[in-house]
Coordinates of C-alpha atoms in Angstrom, one line a residue:
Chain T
X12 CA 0.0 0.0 0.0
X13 CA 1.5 3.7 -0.8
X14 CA 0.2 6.8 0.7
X15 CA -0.1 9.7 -1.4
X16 CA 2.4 12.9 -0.9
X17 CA 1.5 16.3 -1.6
X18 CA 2.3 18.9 -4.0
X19 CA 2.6 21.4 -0.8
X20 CA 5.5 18.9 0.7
X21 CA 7.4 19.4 -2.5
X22 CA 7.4 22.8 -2.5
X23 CA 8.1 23.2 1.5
X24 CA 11.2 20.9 1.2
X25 CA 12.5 23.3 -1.9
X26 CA 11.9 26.5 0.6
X27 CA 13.6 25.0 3.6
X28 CA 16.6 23.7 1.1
X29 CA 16.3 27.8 -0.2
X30 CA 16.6 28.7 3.4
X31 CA 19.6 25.8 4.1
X32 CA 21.3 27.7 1.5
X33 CA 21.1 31.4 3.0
X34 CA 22.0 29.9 6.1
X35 CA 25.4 28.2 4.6
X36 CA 26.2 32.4 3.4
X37 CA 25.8 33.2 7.1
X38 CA 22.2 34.8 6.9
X39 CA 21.1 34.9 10.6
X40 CA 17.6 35.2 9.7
X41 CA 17.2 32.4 7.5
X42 CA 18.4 30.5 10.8
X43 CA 16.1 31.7 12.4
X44 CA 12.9 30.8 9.8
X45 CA 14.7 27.1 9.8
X46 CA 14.9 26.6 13.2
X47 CA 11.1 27.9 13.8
X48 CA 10.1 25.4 10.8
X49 CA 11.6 22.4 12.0
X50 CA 12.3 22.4 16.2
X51 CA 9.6 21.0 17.1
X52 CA 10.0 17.9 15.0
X53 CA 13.6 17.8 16.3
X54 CA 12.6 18.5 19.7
X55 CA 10.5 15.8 19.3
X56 CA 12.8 13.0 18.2
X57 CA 15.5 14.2 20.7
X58 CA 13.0 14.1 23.7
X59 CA 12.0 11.0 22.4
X60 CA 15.4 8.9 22.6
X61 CA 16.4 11.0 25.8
X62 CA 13.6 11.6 27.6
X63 CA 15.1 14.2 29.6
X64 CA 14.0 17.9 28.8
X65 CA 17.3 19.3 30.4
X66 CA 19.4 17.2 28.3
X67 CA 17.1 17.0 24.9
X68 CA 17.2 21.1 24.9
X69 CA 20.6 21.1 25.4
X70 CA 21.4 18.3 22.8
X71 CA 18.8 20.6 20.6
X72 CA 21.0 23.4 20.4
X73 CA 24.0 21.5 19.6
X74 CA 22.0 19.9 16.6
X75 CA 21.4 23.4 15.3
X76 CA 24.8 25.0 16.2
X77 CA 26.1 22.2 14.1
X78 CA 23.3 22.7 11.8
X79 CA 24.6 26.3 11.1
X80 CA 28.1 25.8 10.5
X81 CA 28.0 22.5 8.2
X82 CA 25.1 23.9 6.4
X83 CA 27.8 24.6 3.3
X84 CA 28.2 20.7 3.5
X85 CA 24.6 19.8 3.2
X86 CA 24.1 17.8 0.0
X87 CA 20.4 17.9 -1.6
X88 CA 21.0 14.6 -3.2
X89 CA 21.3 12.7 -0.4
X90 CA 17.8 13.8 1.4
X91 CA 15.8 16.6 2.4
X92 CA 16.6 19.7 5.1
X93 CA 14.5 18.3 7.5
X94 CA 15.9 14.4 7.2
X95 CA 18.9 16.3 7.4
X96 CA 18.1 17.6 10.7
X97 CA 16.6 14.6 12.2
X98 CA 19.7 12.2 11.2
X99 CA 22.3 14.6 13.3
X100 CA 19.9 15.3 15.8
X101 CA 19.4 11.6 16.3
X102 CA 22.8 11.0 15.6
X103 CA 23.6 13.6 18.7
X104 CA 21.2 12.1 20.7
X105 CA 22.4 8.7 20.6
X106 CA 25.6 9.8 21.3
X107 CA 24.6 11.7 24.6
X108 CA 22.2 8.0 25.2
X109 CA 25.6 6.1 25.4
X110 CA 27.3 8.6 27.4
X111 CA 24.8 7.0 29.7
X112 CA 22.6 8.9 32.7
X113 CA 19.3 8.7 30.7
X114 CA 16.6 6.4 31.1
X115 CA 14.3 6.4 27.9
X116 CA 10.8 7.0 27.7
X117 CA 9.0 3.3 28.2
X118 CA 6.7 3.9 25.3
X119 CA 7.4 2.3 21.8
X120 CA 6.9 3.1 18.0
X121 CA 3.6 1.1 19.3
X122 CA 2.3 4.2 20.5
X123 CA 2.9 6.5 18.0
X124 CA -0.1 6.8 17.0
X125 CA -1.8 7.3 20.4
X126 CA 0.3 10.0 21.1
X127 CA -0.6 12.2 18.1
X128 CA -4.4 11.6 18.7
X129 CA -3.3 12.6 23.1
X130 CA -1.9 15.9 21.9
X131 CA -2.9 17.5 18.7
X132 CA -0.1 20.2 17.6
X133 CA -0.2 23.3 15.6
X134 CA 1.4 21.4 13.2
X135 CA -1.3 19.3 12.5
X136 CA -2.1 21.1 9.5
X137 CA 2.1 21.0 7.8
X138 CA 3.8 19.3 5.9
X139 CA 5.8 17.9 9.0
X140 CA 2.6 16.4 10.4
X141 CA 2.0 14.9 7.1
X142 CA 5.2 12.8 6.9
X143 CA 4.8 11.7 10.5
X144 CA 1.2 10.7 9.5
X145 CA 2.8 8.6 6.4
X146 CA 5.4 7.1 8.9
X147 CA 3.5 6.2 11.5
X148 CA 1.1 4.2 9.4
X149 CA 3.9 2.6 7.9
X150 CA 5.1 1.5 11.7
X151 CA 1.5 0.3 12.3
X152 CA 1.7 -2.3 9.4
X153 CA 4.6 -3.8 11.0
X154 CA 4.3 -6.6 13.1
X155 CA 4.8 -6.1 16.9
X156 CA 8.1 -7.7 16.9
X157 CA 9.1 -6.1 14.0
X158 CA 8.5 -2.6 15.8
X159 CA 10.7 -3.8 18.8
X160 CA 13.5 -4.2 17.0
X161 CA 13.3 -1.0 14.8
X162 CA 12.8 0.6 18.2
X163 CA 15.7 -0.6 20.1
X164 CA 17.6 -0.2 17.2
X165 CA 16.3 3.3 15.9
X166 CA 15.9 5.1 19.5
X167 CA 18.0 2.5 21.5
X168 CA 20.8 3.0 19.2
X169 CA 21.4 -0.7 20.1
X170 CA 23.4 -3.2 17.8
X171 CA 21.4 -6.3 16.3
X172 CA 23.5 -8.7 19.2
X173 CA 22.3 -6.4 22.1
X174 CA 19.2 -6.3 20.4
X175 CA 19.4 -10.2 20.3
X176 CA 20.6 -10.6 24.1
X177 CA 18.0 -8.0 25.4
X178 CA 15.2 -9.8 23.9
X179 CA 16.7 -13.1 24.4
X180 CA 15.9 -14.0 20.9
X181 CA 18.3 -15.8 18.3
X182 CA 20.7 -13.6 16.7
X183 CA 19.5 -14.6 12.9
X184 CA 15.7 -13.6 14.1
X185 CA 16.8 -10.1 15.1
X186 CA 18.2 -10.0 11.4
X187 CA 15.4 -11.4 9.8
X188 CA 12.6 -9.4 11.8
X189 CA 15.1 -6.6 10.9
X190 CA 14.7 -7.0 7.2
X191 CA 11.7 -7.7 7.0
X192 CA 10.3 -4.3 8.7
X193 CA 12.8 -2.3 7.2
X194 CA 11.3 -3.8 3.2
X195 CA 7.7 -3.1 4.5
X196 CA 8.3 0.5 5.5
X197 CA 10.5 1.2 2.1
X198 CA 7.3 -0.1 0.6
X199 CA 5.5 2.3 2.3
X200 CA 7.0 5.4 2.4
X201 CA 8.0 5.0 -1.4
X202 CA 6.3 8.5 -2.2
X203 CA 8.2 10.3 0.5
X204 CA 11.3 9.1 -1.3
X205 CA 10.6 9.2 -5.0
X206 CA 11.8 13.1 -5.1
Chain U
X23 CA 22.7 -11.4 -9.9
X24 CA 22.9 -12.7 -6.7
X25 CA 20.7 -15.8 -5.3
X26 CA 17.8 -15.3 -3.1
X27 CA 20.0 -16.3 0.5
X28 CA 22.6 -13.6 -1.4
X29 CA 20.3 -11.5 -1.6
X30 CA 18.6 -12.2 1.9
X31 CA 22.5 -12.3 3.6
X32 CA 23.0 -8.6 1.8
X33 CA 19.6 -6.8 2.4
X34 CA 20.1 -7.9 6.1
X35 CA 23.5 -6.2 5.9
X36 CA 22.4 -3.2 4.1
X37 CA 19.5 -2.7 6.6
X38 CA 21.7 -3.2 9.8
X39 CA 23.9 -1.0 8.9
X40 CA 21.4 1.7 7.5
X41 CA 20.5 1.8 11.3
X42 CA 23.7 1.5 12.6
X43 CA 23.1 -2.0 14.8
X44 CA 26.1 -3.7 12.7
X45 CA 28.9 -3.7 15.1
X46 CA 32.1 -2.2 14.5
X47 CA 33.9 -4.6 12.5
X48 CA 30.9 -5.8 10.5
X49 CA 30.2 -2.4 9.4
X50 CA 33.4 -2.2 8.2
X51 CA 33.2 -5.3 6.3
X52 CA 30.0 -4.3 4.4
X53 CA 31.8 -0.9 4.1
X54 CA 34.6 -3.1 2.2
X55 CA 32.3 -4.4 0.2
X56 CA 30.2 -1.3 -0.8
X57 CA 33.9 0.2 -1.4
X58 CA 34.2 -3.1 -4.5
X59 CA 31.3 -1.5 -6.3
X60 CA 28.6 -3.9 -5.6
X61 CA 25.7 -2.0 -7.3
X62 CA 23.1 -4.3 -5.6
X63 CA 24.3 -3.6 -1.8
X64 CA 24.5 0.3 -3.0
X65 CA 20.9 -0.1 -4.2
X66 CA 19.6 -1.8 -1.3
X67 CA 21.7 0.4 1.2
X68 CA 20.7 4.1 -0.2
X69 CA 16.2 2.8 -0.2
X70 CA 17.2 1.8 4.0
X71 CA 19.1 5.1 4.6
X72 CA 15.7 6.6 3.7
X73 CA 13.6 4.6 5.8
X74 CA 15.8 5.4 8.4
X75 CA 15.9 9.3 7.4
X76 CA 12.0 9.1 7.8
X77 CA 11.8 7.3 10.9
X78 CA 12.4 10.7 12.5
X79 CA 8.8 11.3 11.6
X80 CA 7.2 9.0 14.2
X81 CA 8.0 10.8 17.4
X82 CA 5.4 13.3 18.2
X83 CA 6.6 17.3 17.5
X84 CA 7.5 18.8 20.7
X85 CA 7.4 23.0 20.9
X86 CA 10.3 23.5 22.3
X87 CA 11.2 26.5 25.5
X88 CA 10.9 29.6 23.7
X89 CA 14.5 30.8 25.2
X90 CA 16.0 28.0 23.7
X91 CA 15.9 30.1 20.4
X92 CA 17.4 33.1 22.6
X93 CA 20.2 30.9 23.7
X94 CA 20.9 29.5 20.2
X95 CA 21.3 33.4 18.5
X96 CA 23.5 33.9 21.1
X97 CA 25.7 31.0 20.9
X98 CA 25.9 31.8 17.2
X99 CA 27.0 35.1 17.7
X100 CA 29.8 33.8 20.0
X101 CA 30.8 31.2 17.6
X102 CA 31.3 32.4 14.4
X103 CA 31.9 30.2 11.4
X104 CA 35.7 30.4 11.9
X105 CA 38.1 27.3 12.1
X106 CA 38.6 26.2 15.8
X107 CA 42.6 26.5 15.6
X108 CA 42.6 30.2 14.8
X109 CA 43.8 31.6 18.0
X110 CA 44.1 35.3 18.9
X111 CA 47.7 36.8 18.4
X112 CA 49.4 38.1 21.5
X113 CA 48.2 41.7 20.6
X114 CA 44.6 41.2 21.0
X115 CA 44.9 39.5 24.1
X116 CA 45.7 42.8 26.3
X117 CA 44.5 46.4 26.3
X118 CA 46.7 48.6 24.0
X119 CA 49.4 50.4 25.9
X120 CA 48.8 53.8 27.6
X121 CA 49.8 56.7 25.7
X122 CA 52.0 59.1 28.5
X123 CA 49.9 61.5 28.5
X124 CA 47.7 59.4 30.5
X125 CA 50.5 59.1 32.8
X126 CA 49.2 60.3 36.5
X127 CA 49.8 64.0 36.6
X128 CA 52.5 65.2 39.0
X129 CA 51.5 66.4 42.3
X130 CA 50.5 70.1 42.2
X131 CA 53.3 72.5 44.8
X132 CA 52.7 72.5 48.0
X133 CA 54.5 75.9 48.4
X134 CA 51.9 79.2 49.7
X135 CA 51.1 81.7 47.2
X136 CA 53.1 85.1 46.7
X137 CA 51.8 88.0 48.1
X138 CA 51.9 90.2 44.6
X139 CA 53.8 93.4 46.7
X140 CA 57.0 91.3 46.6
X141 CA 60.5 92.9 45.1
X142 CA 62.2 92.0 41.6
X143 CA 64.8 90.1 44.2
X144 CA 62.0 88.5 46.1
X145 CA 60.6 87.6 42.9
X146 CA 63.8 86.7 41.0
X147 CA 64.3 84.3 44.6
X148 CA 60.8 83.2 44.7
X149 CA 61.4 82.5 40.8
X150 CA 64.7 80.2 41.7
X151 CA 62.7 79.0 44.6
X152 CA 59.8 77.8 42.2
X153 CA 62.6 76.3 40.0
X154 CA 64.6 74.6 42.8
X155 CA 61.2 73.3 43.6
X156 CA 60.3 72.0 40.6
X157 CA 63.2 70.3 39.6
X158 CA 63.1 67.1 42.2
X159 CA 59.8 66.6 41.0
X160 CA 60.3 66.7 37.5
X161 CA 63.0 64.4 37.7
X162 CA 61.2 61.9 40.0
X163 CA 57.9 62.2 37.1
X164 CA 61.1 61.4 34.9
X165 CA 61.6 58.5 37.0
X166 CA 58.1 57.4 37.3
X167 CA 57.3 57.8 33.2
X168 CA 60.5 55.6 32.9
X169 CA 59.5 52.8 35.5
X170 CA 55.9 53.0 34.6
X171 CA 57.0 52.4 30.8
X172 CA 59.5 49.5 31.6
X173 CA 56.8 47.9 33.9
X174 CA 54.3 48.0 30.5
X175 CA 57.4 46.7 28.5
X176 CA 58.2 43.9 31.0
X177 CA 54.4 42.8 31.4
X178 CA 54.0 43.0 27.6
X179 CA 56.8 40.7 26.5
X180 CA 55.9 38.4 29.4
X181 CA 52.4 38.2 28.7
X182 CA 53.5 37.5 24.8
X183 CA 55.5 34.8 26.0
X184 CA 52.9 33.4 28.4
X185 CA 50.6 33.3 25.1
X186 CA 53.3 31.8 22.8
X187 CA 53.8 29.2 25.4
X188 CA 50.1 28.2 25.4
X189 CA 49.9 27.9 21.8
X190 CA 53.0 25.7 21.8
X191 CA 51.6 24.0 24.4
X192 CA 48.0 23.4 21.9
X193 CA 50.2 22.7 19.2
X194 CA 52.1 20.0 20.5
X195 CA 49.1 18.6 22.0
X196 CA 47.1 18.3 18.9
X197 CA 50.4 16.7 17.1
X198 CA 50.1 14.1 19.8
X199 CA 46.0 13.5 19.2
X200 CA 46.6 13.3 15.6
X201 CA 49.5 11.0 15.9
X202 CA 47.5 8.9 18.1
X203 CA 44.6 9.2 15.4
X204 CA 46.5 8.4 12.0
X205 CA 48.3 5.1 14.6
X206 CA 44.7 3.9 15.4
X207 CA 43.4 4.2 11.3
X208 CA 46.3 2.6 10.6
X209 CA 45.5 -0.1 12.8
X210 CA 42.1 0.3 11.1
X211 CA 43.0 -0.2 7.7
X212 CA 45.0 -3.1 8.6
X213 CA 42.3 -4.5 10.1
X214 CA 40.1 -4.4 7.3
X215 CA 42.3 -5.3 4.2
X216 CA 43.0 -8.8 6.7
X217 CA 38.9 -9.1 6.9
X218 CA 38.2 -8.6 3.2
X219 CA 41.3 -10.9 2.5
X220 CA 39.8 -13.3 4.2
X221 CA 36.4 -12.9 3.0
X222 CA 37.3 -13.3 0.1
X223 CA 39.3 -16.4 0.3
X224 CA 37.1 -19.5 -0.9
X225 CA 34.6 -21.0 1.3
X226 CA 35.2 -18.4 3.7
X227 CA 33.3 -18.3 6.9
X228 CA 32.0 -16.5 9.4
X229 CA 31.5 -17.4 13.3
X230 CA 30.0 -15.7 15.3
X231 CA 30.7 -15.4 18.8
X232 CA 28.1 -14.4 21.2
X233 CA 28.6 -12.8 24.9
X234 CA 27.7 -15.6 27.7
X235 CA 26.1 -14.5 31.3
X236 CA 29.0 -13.5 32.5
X237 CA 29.6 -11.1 30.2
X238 CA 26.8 -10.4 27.9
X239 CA 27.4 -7.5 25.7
X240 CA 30.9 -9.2 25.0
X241 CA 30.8 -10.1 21.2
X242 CA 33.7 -11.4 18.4
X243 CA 33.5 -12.5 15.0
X244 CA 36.1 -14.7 13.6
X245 CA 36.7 -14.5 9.8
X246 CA 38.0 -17.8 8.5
X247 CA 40.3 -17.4 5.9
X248 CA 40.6 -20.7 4.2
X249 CA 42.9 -20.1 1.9
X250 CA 45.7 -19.0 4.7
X251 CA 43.9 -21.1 7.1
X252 CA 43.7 -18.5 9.5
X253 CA 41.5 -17.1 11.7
X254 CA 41.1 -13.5 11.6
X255 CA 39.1 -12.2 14.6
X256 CA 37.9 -9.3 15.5
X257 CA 36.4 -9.0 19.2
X258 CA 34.5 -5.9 21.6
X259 CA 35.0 -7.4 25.3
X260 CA 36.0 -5.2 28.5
X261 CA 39.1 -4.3 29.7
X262 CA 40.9 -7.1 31.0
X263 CA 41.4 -6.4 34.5
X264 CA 44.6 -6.3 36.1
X265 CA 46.9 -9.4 35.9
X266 CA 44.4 -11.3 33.8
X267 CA 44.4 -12.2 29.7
X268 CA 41.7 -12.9 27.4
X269 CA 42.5 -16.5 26.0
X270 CA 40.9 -18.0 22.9
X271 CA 40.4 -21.6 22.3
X272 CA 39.7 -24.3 19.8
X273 CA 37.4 -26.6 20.8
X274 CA 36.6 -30.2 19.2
X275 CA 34.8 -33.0 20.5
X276 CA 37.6 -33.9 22.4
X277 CA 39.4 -31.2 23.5
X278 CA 39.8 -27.6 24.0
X279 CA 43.0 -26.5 22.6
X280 CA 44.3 -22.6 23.1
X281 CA 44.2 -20.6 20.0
X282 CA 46.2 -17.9 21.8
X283 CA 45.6 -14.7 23.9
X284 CA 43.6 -11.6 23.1
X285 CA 44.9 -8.3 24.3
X286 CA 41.9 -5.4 23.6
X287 CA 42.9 -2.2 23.7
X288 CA 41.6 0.3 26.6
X289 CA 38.4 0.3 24.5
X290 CA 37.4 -3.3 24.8
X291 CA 38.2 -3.9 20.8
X292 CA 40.5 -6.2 20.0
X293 CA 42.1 -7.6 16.6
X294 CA 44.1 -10.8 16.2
X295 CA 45.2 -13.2 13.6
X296 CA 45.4 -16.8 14.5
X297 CA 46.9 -19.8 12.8
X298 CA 45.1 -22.7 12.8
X299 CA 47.5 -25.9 13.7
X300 CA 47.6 -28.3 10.4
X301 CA 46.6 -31.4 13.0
X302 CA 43.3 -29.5 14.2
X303 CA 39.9 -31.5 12.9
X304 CA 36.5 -31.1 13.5
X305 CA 36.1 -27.8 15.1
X306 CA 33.1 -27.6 17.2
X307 CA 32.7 -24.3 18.3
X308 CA 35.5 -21.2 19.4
X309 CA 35.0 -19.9 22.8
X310 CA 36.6 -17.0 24.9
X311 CA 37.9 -16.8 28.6
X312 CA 39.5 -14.7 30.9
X313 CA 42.9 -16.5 32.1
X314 CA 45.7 -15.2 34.9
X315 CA 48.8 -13.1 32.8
X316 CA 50.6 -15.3 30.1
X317 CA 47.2 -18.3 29.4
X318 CA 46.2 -21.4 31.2
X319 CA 46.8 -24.8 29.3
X320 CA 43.2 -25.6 30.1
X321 CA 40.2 -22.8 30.5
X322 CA 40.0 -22.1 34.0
X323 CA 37.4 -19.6 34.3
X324 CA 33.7 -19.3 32.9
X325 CA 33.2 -18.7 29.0
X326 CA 32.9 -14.8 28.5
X327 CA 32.0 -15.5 24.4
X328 CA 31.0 -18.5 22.5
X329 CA 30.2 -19.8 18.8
X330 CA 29.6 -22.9 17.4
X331 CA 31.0 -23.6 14.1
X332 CA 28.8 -25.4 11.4
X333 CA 30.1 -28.8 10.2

């Protein structure tokens, strides 16, 4: 099954790569408009692995201090702003995760969906809200085992043998349920990626 | 084109490592392999990276603290996009020097005013008087402009070399971290070229080893290279602690026959290369312990990391 994408989603990743590029010539503003267009959804992600407000707002503002000075290095080809944005953020996050002191939130890709309907955002109406509409049904067509290892792997930042040993399963499962949830979401999001 | 376990084998790879749960040396054996140009691993690799990109979707948007953005200007303007080794030059790092005008005025005479009915003599002596006066104290301003200056002069050149001294200091430093740097992807590089070598070797195999209760997130892999009949392993296990080993064994049916000792660096990871002894048969399975310094003839502690090997 594929779910459609909008015109408007096209056009808002061409302004926020318009924007990525005045902030790569320094333009403070254009920082500004990015940030205001896309912190919440990197808020979100970096909450979500950390579950520590302290830490995710300070982990936040390293993602877009780095943001700003590599934005000369960001490559259109290899994925939009905002996927930009949410592979250093969770890339940063991860990072503070194994530096250890955080307990994660106990809820799982599982509850995506519950969440959204708990607390509608302003963003209901994006483009951002879109895409994590898309996503999240692609999570819900995933088995339940499927979604525990895409979690601990995705917000865990665990390897497929501590996924293995965690869940006391056989390593070759891990890889297989692995696969298979990882072919079924490509399925599924194939209109997010066919740029 | 590959056949459908291939295929299976590589879009479990591709996947793995898309999220980043391959461990170290597996990633950098399918980072080999991408590096040969296999356009189907490419393929499969860039559609995960994707999935992956988008799975940043599925957490809810959080607003976050409105100061944050305050803090982030800030920090922007603090950090400017300049490289982090440009350091100030010795100049910039104190306040100009004083011009001597701004030297401290003299102190003003002390002497009573004139009365103006005095004589040409009284004035001629009051004139001498004002000079003999004036004299000490313009010599000791002379003095003070002089010791004032060679104080500024002294401070400045010791505060230059204070600053020169720090930079030598950061210099030498980073030519240590990057020396340490290029030793480790060296050891890197050897590593890999010694797993691809053996991968590609015919019939090459892989064993997994897996961390046992005693030391669960322990993990090795040992890349049999059958053409050198070697074993080329690559492990993640703790620090060994003081006046103990990591030892690695064969073991067969009958017997469990050391392979050698494993010595991980203060990260955990370890890399050796292991010949296998022409009269070994039937391995069964590899397994790791932790032995006293210098290896045990026979295991003597619990297995930290086991794999069995097919037949």
């Amino acid at each position: 099954m594929e779910l459609p994408l909008s015109a408007t989603e096209l056009h808002r990743d061409h302004d926020l790569m318009t924007l990525l590029l005045k902030v790569a010539e320094g333009d403070q503003s254009a920082f500004t408009t990015l940030y205001e267009a896309t912190s919440k959804a990197v808020f979100g992600l970096v909450l979500r692995i950390l579950n520590d407000r302290a830490t995710a707002e300070e982990v936040l503002l390293d993602v877009f201090t780095q943001a700003w000075r590599q934005a000369g290095n960001y490559d259109r080809g290899r994925g939009t702003p905002i996927a930009w944005l949410m592979t250093i953020a969770r890339s940063r996050a991860i990072d503070r995760l194994r530096s250890g002191k955080h307990d994660q939130q106990k809820d799982t890709l599982e509850h995506a969906g519950e969440l959204t309907a708990q607390t509608p955002s302003p963003e209901d109406h994006t483009v951002i809200a879109e895409r994590q509409k898309m996503v999240r049904q692609a999570i819900e067509s995933l088995s339940p085992e499927q979604k525990e290892v895409i979690e601990l792997a995705y917000y865990s930042g665990l390897s497929h043998t501590e996924i293995a040993t965690k869940l006391g399963h056989p390593l070759g499962t891990v890889k297989t349920r692995t696969r298979l949830a990882m072919i079924k979401m490509r399925e599924m999001l194939s209109p997010i990626f066919s740029r | 084109m590959k056949d459908d376990n291939s295929t299976i084998a590589l879009q479990e790879l591709a996947a793995l490592y898309a999220l980043g749960a391959l461990c170290q040396h597996e990633a950098r054996a399918f980072e080999n392999h991408l590096h040969d140009g296999d356009g189907q691993a490419i393929a499969e690799l860039e559609a995960f990276t994707q999935v992956v990109e988008a799975l940043g979707y599925a957490a809810s948007s959080v607003e976050p603290p409105a100061y944050l953005l305050d803090v982030l200007t800030a920090r922007l303007h603090k950090e400017p996009q300049l490289p982090a080794s440009v350091l100030p030059f010795p100049h910039q790092l104190q306040a100009p020097p004083q011009s001597l005008h701004e030297v401290p005025h003299f102190p003003p005479s002390t002497a009573a005013p004139m009365p103006t009915n005095v004589t040409s003599f009284a004035a001629a002596k009051s004139k001498s008087s004002a000079a003999n006066t004036f004299i000490p104290w313009a010599l000791a301003a002379s003095f003070l402009i002089a010791a004032v200056f060679g104080f500024w002069q002294w401070k400045k050149v010791k505060d230059e070399a204070a600053v020169l001294n720090s930079q030598m200091a950061a210099v030498k430093k980073e030519t240590e971290r990057l020396s340490q740097q290029l030793n480790e992807e060296n050891d890197k590089v050897f590593e890999q070229t010694r797993i691809s070598q053996a991968l590609r070797s015919p019939n090459a195999r892989v064993v997994d080893l897996r961390g046992q209760e005693i030391a669960p997130t322990t993990q090795a892999t040992i890349f049999w290279d059958t053409q050198a009949n070697q074993w080329v392993v690559a492990a993640d296990l703790q620090p060994a602690p003081e006046g103990k080993v990591y030892q690695l064994w064969f073991v067969t049916a009958e017997a469990k026959i050391s392979a050698g000792l494993i010595k991980p660096k203060p990260s955990g990871h370890a890399f050796t290369v292991i010949s296998l002894p022409k009269d070994i048969n039937h391995l069964a399975a590899a397994a790791i312990t932790l032995e006293p310094e210098g290896g045990s003839a026979q295991p003597t502690s619990p297995i930290y990391t086991f794999g069995k090997i097919a037949g």
